[in-house]
PDB file of C-alpha atoms in Angstrom:
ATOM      1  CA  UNK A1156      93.177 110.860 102.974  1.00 69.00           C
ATOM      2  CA  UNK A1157      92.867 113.250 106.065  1.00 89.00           C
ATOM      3  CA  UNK A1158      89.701 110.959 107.365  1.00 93.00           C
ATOM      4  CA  UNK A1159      92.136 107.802 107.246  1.00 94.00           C
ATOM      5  CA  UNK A1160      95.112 109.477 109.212  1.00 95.00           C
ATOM      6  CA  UNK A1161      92.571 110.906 111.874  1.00 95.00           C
ATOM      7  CA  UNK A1162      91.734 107.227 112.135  1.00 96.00           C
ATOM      8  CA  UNK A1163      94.478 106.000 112.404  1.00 97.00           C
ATOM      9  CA  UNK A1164      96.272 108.746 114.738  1.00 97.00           C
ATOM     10  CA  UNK A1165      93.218 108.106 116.943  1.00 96.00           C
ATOM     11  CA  UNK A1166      94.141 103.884 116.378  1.00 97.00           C
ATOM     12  CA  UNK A1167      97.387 104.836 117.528  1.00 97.00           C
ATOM     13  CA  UNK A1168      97.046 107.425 120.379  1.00 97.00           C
ATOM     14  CA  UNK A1169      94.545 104.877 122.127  1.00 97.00           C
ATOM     15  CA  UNK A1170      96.821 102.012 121.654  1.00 96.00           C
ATOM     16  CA  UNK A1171     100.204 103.819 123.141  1.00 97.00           C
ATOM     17  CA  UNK A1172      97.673 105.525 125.424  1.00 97.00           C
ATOM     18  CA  UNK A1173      97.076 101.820 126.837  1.00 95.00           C
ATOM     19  CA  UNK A1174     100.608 100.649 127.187  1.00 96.00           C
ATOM     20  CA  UNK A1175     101.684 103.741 129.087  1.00 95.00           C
ATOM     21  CA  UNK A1176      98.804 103.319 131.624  1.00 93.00           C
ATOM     22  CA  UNK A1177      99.463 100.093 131.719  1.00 90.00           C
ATOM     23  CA  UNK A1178     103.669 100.774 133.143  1.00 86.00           C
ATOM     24  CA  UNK A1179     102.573 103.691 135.242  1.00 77.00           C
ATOM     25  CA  UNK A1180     102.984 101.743 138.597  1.00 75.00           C
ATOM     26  CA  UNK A1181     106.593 100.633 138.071  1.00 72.00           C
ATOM     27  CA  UNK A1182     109.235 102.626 140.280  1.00 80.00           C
ATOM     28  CA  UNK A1183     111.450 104.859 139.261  1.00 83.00           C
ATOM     29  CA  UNK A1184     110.474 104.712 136.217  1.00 89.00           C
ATOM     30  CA  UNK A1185     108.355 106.913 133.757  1.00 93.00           C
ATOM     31  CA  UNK A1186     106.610 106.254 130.541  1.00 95.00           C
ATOM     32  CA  UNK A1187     105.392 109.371 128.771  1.00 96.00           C
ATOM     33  CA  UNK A1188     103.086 109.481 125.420  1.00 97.00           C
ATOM     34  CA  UNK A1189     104.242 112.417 122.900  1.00 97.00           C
ATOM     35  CA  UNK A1190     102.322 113.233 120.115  1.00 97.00           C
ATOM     36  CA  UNK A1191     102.277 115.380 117.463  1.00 97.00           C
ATOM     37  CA  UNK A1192      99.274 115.612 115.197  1.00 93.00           C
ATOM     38  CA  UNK A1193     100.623 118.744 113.250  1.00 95.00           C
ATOM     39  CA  UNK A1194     103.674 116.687 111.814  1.00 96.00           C
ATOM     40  CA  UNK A1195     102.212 113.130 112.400  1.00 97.00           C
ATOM     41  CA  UNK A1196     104.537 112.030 115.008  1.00 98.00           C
ATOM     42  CA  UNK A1197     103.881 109.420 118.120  1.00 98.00           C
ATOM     43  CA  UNK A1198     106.357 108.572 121.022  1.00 98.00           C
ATOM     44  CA  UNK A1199     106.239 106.793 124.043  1.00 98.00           C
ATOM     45  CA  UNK A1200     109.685 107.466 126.435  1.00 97.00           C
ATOM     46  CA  UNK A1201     110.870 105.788 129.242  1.00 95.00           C
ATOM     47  CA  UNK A1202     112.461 107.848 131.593  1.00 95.00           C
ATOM     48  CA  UNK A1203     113.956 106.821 135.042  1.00 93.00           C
ATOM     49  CA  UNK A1204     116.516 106.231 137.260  1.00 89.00           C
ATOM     50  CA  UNK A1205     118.592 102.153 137.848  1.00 83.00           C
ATOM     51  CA  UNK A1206     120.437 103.025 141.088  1.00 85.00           C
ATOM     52  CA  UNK A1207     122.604 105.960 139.919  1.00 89.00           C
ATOM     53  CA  UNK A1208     122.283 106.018 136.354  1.00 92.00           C
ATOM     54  CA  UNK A1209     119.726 108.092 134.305  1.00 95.00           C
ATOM     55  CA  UNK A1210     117.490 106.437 131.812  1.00 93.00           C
ATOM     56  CA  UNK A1211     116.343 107.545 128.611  1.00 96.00           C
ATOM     57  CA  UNK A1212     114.921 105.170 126.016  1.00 96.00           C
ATOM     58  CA  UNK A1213     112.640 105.630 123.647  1.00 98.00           C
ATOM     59  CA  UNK A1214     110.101 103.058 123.357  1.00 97.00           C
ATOM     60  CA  UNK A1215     108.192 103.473 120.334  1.00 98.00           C
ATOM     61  CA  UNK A1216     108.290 105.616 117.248  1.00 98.00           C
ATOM     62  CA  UNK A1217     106.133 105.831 114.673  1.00 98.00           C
ATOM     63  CA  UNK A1218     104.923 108.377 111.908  1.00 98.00           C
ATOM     64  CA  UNK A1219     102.040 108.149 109.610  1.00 98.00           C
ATOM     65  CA  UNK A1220     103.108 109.425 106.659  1.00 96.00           C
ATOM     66  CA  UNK A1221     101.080 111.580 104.051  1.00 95.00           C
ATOM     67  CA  UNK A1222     100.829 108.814 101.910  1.00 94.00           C
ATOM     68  CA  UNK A1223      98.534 107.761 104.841  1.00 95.00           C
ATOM     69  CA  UNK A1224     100.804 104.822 105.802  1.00 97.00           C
ATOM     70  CA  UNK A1225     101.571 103.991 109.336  1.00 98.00           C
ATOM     71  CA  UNK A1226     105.656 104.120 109.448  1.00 98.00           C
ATOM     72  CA  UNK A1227     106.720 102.113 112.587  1.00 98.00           C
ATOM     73  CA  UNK A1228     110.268 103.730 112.988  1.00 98.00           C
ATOM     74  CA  UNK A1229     110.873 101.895 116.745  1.00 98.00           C
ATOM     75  CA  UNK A1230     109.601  99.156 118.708  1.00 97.00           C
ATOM     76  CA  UNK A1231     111.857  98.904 121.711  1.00 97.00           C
ATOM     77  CA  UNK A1232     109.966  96.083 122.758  1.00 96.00           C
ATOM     78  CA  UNK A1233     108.800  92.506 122.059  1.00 95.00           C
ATOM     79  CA  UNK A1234     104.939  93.527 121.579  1.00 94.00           C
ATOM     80  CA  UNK A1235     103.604  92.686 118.106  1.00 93.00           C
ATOM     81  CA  UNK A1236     101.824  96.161 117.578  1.00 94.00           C
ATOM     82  CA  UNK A1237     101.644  95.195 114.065  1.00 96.00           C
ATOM     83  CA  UNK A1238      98.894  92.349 114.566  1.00 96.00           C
ATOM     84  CA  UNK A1239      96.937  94.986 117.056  1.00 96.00           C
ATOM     85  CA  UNK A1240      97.110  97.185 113.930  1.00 97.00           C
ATOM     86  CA  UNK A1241      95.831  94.315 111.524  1.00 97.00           C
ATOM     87  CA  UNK A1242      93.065  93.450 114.498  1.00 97.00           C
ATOM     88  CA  UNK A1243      91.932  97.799 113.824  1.00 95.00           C
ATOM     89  CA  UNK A1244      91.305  97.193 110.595  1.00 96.00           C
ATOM     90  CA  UNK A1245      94.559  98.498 109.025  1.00 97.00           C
ATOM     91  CA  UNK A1246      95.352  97.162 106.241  1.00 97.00           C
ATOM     92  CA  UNK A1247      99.098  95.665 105.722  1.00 97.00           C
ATOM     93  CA  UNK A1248      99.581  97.230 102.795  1.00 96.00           C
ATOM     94  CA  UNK A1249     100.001 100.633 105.453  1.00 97.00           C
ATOM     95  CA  UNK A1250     101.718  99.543 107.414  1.00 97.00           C
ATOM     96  CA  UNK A1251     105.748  99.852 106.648  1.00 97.00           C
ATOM     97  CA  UNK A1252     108.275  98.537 109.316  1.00 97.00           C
ATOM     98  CA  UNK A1253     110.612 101.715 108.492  1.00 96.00           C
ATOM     99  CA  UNK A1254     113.373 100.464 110.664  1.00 94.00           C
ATOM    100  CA  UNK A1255     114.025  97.501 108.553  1.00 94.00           C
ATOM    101  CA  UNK A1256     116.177  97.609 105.408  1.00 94.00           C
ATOM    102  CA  UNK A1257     114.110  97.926 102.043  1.00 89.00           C
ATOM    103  CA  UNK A1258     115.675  94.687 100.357  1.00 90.00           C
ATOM    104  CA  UNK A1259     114.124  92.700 104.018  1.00 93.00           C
ATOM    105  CA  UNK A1260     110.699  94.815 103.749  1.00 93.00           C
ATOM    106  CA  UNK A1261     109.767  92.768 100.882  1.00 90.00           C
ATOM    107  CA  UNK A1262     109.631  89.682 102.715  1.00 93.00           C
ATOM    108  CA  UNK A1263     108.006  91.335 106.119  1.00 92.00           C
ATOM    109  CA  UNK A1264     104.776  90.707 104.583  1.00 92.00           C
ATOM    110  CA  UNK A1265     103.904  94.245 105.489  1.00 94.00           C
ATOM    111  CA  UNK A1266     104.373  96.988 102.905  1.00 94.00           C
ATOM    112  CA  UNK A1267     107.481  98.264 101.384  1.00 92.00           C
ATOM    113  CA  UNK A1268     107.597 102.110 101.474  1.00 87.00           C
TER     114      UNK A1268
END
């Protein structure tokens, strides 16, 4: 099990790595990649200013669990990171969209829990 969530932190590290580099150039605006490999975590936050209000959002959220399953507990955006998963060679079965309610899991073709 420890192989397969080294895999797939390193899966998802490269891929947030990507879309941070990717929004470094926009102004006033910050995107920052958090990790933690201890508890499984992975964040990317968007910090900035829009004329004289403070931003704060985060972006994406996800956790692998140690079940080995990828938990995707925020996607902030309209990026599919579930087919870029699939395209890695994760499986669907681990990959659970947490933020959806159990009784719609079942139908998100991903897995449950």
């Amino acid at each position: 099990m420890d192989k397969q969530i080294e895999r797939y932190e390193t899966i998802l590290t490269t891929w947030l790595e990507t879309f941070v580099s990717h929004r470094q150039h926009l102004p006033d605006t910050e995107y920052t990649l958090v990790t933690d490999t201890i508890h499984h975590h992975f964040q990317v936050i968007r910090t900035g200013w829009a004329a004289d209000q403070y931003l704060y959002k985060v972006v994406f959220h996800f956790q692998i669990k140690p079940t080995g399953k990828i938990w995707i507990l925020v996607n902030n955006t309209d990026l599919l990171i579930t087919d870029d998963l699939v395209a890695q060679s994760v499986p669907m079965s681990d990959i659970v969209i947490g933020f959806l309610p159990d009784s719609i899991r079942a139908y998100s073709g991903f897995a449950v829990a």
